[in-house]
PDB file of C-alpha atoms and ligand atoms in Angstrom:
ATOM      1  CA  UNK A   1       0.000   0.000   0.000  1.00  0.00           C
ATOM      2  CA  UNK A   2       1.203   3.425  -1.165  1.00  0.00           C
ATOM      3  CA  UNK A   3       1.988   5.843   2.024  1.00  0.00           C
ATOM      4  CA  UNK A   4       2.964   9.683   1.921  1.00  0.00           C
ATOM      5  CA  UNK A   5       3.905  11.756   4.614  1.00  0.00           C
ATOM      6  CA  UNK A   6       4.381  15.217   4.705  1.00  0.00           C
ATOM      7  CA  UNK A   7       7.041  16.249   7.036  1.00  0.00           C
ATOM      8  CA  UNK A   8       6.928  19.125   8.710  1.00  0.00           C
ATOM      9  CA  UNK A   9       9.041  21.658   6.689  1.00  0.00           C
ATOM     10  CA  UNK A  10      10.797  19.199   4.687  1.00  0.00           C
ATOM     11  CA  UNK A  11       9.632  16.886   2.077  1.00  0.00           C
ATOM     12  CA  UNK A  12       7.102  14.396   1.138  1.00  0.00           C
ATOM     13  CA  UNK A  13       8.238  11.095   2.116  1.00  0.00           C
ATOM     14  CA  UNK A  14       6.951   8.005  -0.505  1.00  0.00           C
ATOM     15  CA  UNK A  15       6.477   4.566   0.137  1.00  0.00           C
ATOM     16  CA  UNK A  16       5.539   1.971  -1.618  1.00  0.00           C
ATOM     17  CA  UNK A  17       5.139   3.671  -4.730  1.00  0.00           C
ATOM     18  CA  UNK A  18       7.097   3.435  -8.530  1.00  0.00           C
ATOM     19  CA  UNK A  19       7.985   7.053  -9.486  1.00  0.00           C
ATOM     20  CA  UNK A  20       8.363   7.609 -13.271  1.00  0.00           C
ATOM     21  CA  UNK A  21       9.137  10.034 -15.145  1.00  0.00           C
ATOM     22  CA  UNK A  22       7.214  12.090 -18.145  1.00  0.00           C
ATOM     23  CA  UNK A  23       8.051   9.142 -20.544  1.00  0.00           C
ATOM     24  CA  UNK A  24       6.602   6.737 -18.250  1.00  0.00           C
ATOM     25  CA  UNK A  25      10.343   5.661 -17.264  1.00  0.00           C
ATOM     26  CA  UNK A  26      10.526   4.502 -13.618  1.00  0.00           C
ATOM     27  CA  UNK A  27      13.228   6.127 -11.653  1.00  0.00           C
ATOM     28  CA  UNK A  28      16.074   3.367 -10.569  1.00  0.00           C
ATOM     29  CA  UNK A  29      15.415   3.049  -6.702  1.00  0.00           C
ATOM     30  CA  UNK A  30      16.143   1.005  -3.843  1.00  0.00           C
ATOM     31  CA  UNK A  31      13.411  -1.649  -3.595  1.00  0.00           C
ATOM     32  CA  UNK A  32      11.589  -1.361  -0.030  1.00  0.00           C
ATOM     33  CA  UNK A  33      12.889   2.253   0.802  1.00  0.00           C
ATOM     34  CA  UNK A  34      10.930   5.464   1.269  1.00  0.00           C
ATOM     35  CA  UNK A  35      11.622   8.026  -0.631  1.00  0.00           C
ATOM     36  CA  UNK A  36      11.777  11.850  -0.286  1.00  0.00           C
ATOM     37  CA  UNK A  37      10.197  13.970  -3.138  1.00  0.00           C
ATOM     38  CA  UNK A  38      10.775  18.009  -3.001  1.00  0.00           C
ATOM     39  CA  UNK A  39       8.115  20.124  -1.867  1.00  0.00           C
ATOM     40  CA  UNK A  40      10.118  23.287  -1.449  1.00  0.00           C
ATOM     41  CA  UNK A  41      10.845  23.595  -5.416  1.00  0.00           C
ATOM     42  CA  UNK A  42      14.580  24.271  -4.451  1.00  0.00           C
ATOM     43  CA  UNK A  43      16.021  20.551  -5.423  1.00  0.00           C
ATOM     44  CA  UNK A  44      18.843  20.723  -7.926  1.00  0.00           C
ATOM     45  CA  UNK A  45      17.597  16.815  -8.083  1.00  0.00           C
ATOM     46  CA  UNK A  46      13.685  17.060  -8.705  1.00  0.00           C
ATOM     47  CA  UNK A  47      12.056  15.205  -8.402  1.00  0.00           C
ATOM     48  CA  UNK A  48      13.640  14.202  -5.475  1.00  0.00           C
ATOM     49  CA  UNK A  49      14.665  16.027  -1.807  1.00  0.00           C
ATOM     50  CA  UNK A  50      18.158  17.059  -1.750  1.00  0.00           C
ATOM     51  CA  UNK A  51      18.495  18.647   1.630  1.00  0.00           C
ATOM     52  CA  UNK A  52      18.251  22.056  -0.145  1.00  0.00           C
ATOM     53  CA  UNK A  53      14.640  22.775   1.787  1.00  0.00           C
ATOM     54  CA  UNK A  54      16.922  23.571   5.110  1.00  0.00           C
ATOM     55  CA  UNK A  55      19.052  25.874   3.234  1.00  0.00           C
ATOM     56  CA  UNK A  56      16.329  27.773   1.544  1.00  0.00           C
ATOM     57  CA  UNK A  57      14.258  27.755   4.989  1.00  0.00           C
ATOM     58  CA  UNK A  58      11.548  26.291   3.781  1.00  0.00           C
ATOM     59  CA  UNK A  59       8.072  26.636   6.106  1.00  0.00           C
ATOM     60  CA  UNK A  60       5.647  23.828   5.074  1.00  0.00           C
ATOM     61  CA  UNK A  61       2.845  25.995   6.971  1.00  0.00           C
ATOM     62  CA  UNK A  62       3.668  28.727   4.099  1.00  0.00           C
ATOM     63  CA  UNK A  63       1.996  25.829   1.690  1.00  0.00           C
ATOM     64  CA  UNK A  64      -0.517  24.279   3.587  1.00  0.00           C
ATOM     65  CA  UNK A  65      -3.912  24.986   3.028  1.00  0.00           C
ATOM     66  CA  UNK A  66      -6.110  27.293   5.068  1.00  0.00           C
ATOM     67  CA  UNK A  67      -8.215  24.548   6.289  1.00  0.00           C
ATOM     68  CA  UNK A  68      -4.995  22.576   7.180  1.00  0.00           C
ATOM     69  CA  UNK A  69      -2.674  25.004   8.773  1.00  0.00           C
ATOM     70  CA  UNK A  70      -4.527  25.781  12.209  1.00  0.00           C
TER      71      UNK A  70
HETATM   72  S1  FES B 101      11.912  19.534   0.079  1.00  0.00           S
HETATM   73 FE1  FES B 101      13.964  18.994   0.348  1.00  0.00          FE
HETATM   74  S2  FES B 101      14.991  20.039  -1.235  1.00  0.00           S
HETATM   75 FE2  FES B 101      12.927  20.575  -1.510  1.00  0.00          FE
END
């Protein structure tokens, strides 16, 4: 079963998911391990987290939805 969390100022991390790309090409990963997808926008390796989100300072609440922030 597929599983996303959203981590608080950070990224979205994806289990149990294949990630492709706009050709339909799945991205090579390691079998059984969550991975991190960028939410900040700041990634120099989209679709994927690079760490970047701390440098940038990146506030999930900033992004969050009315209904979802308070
Ligand atoms: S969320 Fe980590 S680099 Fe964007």
């Amino acid at each position: 079963m597929a599983k996303i969390t959203v981590k608080t100022n950070g990224p979205y991390l994806v289990e149990g998911v294949t990630i492709v790309d706009g050709e339909g090409r799945p991205f090579p990963l390691e079998a059984g391990k969550p991975v991190a997808l960028c939410r900040c926008g700041a990634s120099a390796h989209k679709p994927f987290c690079d760490g970047t989100h701390i440098k940038v300072g990146f506030r999930s609440e900033d992004t969050e939805t009315p209904a979802r922030a308070k």
